[in-house]
XYZ file of C-alpha atoms in Angstrom:
389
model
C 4.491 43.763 46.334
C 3.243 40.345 48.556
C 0.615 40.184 45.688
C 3.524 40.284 42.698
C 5.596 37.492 44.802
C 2.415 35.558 44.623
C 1.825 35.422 41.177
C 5.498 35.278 40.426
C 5.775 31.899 42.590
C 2.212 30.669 41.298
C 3.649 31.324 37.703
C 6.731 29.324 38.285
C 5.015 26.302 40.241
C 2.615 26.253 36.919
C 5.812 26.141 34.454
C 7.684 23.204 36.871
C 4.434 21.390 36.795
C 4.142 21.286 32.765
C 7.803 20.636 32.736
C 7.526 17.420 35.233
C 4.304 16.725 32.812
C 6.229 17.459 29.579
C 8.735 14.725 31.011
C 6.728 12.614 31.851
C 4.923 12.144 28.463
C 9.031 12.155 26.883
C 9.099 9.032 29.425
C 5.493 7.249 28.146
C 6.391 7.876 24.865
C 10.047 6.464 24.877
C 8.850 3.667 26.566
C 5.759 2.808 23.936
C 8.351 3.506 21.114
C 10.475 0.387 22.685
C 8.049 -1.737 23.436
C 6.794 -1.179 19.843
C 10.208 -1.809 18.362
C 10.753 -5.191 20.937
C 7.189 -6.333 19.405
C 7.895 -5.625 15.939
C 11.454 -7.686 16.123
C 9.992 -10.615 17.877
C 7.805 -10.884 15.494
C 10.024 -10.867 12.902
C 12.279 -13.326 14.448
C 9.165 -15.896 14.907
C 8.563 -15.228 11.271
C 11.993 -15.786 10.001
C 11.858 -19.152 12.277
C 8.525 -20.165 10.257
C 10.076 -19.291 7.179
C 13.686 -21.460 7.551
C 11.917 -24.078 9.053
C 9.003 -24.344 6.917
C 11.149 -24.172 3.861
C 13.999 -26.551 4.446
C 11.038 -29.295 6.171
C 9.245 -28.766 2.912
C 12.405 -29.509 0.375
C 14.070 -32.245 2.513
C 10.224 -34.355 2.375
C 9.880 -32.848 -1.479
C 13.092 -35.116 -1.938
C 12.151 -38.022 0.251
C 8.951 -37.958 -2.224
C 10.538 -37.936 -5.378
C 13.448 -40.095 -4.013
C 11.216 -42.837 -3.063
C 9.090 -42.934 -6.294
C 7.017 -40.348 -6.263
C 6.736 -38.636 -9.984
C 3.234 -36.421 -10.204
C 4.367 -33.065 -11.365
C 0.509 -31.350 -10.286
C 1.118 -34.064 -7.140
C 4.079 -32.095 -6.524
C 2.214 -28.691 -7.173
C -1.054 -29.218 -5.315
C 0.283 -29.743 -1.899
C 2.427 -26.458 -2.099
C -0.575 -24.934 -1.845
C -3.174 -28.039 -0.707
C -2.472 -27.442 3.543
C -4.172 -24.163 3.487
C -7.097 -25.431 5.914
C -4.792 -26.061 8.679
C -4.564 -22.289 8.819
C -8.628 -21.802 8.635
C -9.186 -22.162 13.036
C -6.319 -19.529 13.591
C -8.295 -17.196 10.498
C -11.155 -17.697 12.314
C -9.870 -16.769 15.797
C -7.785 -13.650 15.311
C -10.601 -12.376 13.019
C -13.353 -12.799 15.853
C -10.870 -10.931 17.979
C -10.241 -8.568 15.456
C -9.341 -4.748 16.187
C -12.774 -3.458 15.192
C -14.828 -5.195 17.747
C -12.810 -3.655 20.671
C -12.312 -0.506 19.759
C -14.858 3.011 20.554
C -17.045 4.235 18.189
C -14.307 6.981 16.372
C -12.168 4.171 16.007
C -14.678 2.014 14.630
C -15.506 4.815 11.884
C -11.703 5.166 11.110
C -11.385 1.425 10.644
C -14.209 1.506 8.034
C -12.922 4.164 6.189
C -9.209 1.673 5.946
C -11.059 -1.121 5.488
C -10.810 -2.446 1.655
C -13.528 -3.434 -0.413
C -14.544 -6.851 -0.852
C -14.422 -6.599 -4.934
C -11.187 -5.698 -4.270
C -9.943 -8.072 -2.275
C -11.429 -10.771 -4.097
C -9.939 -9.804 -7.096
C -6.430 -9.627 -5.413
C -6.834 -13.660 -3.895
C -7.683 -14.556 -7.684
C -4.768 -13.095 -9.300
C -2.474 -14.532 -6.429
C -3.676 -17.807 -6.687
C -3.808 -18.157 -10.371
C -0.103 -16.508 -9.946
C 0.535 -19.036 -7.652
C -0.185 -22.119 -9.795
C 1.704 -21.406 -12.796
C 4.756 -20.147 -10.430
C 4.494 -23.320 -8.299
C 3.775 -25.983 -11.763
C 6.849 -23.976 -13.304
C 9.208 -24.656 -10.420
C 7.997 -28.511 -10.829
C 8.635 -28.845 -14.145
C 12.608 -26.735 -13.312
C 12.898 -30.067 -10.491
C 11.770 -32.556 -13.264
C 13.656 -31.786 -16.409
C 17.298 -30.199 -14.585
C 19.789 -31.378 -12.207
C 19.614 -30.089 -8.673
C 22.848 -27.909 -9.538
C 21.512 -26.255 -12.534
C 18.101 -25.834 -10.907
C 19.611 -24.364 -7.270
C 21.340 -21.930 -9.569
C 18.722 -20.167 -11.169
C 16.551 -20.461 -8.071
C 18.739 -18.217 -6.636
C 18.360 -15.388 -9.293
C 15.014 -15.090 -7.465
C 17.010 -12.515 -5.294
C 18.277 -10.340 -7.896
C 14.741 -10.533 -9.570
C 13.407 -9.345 -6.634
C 15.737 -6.401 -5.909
C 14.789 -5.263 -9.191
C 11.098 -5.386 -8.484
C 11.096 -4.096 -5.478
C 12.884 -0.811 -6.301
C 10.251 0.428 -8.699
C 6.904 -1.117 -7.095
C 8.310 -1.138 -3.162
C 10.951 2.382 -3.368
C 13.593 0.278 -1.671
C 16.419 1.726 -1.051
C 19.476 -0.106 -1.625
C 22.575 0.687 0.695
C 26.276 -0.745 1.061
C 25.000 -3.676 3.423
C 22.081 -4.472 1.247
C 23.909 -4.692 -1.821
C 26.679 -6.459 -0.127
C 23.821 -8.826 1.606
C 22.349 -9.651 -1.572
C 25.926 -10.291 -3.385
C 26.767 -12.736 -0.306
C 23.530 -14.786 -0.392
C 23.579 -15.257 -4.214
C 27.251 -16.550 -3.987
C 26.472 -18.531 -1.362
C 23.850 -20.094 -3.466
C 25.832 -20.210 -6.421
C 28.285 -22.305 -4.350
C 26.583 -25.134 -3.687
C 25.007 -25.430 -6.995
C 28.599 -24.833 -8.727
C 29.375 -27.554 -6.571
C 26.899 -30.025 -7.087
C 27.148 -33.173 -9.351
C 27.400 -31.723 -13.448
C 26.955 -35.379 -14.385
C 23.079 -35.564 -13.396
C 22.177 -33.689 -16.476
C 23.762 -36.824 -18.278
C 20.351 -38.502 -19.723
C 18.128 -35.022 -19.720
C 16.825 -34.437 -23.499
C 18.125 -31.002 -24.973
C 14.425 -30.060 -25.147
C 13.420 -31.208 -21.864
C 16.625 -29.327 -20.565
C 16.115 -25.849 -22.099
C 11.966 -26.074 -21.208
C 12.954 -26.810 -17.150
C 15.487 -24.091 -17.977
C 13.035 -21.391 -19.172
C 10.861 -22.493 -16.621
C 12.861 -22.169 -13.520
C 14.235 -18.639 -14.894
C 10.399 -17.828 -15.170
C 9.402 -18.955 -12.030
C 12.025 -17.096 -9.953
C 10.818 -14.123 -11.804
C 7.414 -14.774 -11.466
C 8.281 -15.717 -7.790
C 9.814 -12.148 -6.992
C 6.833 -9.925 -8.654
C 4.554 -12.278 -6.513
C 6.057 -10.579 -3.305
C 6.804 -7.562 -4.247
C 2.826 -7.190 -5.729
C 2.031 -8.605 -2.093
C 3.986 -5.793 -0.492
C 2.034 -3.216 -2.758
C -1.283 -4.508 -1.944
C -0.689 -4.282 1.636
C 0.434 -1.442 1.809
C -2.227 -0.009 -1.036
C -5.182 -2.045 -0.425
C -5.150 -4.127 2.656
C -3.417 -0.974 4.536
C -3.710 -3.238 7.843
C -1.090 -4.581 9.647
C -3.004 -7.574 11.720
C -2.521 -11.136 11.508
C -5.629 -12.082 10.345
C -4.769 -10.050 7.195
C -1.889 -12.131 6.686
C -3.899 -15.450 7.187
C -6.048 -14.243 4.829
C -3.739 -13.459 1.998
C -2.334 -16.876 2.685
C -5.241 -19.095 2.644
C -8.147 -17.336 -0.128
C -5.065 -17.939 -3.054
C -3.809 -21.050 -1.372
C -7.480 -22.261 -2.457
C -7.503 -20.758 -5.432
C -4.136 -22.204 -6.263
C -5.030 -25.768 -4.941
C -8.306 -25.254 -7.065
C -6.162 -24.828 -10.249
C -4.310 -27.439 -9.268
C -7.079 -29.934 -9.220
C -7.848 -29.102 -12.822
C -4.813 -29.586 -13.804
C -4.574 -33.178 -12.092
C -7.743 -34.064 -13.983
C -7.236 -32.427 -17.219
C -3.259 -34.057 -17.604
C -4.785 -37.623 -16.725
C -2.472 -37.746 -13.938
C -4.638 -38.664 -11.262
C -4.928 -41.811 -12.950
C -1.182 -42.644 -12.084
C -1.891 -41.572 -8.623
C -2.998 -45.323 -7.224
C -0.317 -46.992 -8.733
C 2.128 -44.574 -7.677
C 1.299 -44.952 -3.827
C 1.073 -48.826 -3.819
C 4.715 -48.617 -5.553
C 6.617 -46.110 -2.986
C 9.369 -47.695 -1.498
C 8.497 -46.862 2.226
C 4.320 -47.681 1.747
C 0.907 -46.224 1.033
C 0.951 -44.649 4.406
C 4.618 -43.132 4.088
C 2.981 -41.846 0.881
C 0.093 -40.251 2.323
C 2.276 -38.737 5.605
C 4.636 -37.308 3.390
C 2.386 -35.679 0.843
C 0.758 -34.423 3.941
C 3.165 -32.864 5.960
C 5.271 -31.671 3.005
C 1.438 -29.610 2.426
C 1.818 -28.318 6.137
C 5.112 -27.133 5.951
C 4.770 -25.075 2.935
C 1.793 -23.453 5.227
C 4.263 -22.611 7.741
C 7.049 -21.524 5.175
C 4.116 -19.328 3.502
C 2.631 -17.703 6.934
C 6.972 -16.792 7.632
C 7.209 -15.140 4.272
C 3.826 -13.120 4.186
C 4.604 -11.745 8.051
C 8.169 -10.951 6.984
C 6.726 -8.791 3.861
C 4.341 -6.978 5.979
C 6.971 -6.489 9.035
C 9.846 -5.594 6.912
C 9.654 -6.369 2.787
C 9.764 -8.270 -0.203
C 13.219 -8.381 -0.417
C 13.839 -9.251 3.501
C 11.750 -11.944 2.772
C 12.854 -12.976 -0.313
C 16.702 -12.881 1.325
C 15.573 -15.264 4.713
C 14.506 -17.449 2.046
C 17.506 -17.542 -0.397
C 19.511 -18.223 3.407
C 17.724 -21.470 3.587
C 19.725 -22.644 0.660
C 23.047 -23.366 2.093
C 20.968 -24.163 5.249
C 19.108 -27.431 3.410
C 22.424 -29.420 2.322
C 23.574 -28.945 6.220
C 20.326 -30.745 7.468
C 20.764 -33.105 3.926
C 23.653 -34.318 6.303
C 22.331 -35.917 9.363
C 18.879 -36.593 7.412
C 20.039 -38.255 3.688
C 23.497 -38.995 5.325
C 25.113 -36.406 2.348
C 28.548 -35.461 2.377
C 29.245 -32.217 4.017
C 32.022 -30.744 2.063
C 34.290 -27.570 2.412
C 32.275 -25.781 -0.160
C 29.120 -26.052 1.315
C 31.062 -24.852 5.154
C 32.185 -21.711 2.769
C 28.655 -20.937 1.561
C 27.614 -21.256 4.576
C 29.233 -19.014 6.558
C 28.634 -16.127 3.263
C 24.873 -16.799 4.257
C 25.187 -16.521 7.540
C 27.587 -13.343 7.108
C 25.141 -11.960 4.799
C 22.054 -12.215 6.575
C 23.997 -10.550 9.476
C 24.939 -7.568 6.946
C 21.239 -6.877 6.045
C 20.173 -7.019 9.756
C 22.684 -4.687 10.955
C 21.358 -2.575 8.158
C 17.895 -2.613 9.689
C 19.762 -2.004 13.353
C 20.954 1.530 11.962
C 17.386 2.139 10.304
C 15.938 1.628 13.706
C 18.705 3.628 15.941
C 17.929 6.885 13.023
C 14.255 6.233 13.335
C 15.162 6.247 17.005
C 16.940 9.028 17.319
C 14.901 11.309 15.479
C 11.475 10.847 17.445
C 13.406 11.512 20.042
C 14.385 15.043 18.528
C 10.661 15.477 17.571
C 9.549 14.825 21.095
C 12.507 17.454 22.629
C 11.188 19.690 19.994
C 7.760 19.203 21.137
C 8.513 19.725 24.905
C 10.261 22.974 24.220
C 7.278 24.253 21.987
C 4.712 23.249 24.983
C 7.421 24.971 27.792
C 7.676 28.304 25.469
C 4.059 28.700 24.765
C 3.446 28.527 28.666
């Protein structure tokens, strides 16, 4: 009987030891889950900083260029892609401190096997870049031959292009808030252009008008397959989510873009203009140079926002932080070009701001049901380990 009691209260110590165990790994695991989620939206929030800033710093010194006498349409082209080697010390860095040199040997073999080839890769930063050029010399010639109305219009048909894109390369799902999202930003877009002077487009040739016309349309199209085909490769190809990959998709088309772009300055004759152009700028040949410069920079930093936000999120997260820097550009127009700030652009303001809130809270509720149900998994789990024992 003594001998019965004994294994009876050895049995039961054995079972209130797994279950203290079996809570304890419930704990670890909850507790890696947040930390994972708190990394993943800081991360996003730095990127969508890099991406607003980057963006409305580029546009506002894109208009100080051409508002002071600049008029090179590759000019204009090459530095939206010529700042790339800014980025090459950071490549180098988080590459030399890359996951495969710290991990053990199994890991090591695992990260082989996900590694892609080079052939590939290569081929990818070719296409992008070449992608890249025509995208980036079609939005120049949109700027040259429309009015900034017209042109902030069909710019902002980039988000519908990309909605479309991404449901049959990305499988996005589309739900109330990110329909209503996408309605609210394009509106908001819409508003300003609506609103914006009709009589610039006095003086614009017919042809010249419908060619910027076609070409804007194209390059917002153009514009939303590039990140949506970015979003495929990563998660097809690349299949790693580090931010070396992400430096690398930036900068290997950046060159190949800026490469184009070179040959395009040469072949046009346009680089003969060049000199003349920078002794004739209203604020100097150094102004000139600065501007060109950091207006190169900030479409690095815009670019690095937009890449992160594709691989934390997607396309069409990205695609909407971007379209939110719209109403977001004639606000800082205000204190930096001294333009009128008018109830219109207040209005489409706010329906950016109210949008952008609608499409987070979507992700807020993805989160809480991915949430919730790893949390059923691990009860699940814990049950199956108690019953077996």
């Amino acid at each position: 009987m003594e001998i019965v009691q004994e294994l009876q209260l050895e049995t039961t110590e054995k079972n209130s030891s797994k279950d203290r165990t079996s809570v304890f790994h419930q704990h670890q695991l909850k507790k890696q889950t947040m930390l994972k989620r708190y990394r993943k939206w800081f991360c996003v929030s730095v990127y969508i900083i890099f991406l607003l800033a980057g963006q409305s710093a580029a546009v506002l010194l894109g208009r100080l260029y051409f508002d002071k006498g600049g008029n090179s349409k590759w000019m204009s082209t090459f530095v939206q892609s010529a700042g790339f080697p800014v980025l090459l010390p950071l490549l180098f860095y988080f590459s030399s401190s890359s996951p495969q040199s710290k991990s053990n040997n199994n890991n090591k073999d695992s990260f082989k096997n996900t590694k892609p080839k080079v052939s590939s890769l290569i081929l990818l930063y070719i296409g992008f870049g070449l992608l890249l050029t025509g995208d980036n010399l079609m939005y120049s010639y949109g700027l040259l031959y429309l009015p900034v109305s017209t042109y902030s219009l069909l710019c902002a048909t980039q988000l519908a292009f990309n909605a479309l894109f991404s449901y049959f390369l990305n499988s996005q799902k589309f739900t109330a808030f990110i329909f209503n999202s996408i309605v609210l930003l394009t509106i908001s877009a819409s508003l300003l252009a609506i609103n914006s002077d009709s009589s610039e487009s006095s003086g614009i040739l017919r042809g010249k008008y419908i060619i910027g016309f076609l070409c804007t349309v194209f390059a917002s199209a153009v514009f939303s397959l590039y990140l949506s085909l970015m979003q495929l490769s990563f998660d097809k190809v690349i299949k790693r989510k580090t931010f070396s990959s992400i430096l690398g998709m930036q900068i290997y088309p950046s060159f190949v873009a800026t490469s184009g772009c070179v040959v395009g300055l040469f072949a046009s004759g346009e680089w003969k203009t060049l000199h003349n152009e920078m002794q004739s700028y209203q604020k100097g040949s150094v102004s000139y140079v600065m501007t060109l410069v950091w207006i190169a920079v900030t479409w690095q930093v815009f670019s690095i926002g937009m890449i992160g936000l594709i691989l934390e999120v997607s396309s069409l997260f990205s695609n909407l932080i971007s379209t939110l820097s719209l109403p977001i550009v004639p606000v800082l127009a205000v204190f930096f070009f001294h333009d009128k700030f008018s109830g219109v652009k207040a209005v489409a303001l706010l329906l950016a701001i109210w949008g952008f809130i609608s499409y987070i809270y979507q992700h807020y509720l993805d989160d809480q049901k991915a949430k919730a149900d790893k949390s059923d998994d691990a009860v699940e789990a814990s049950k199956g380990e108690v019953e077996v024992c």
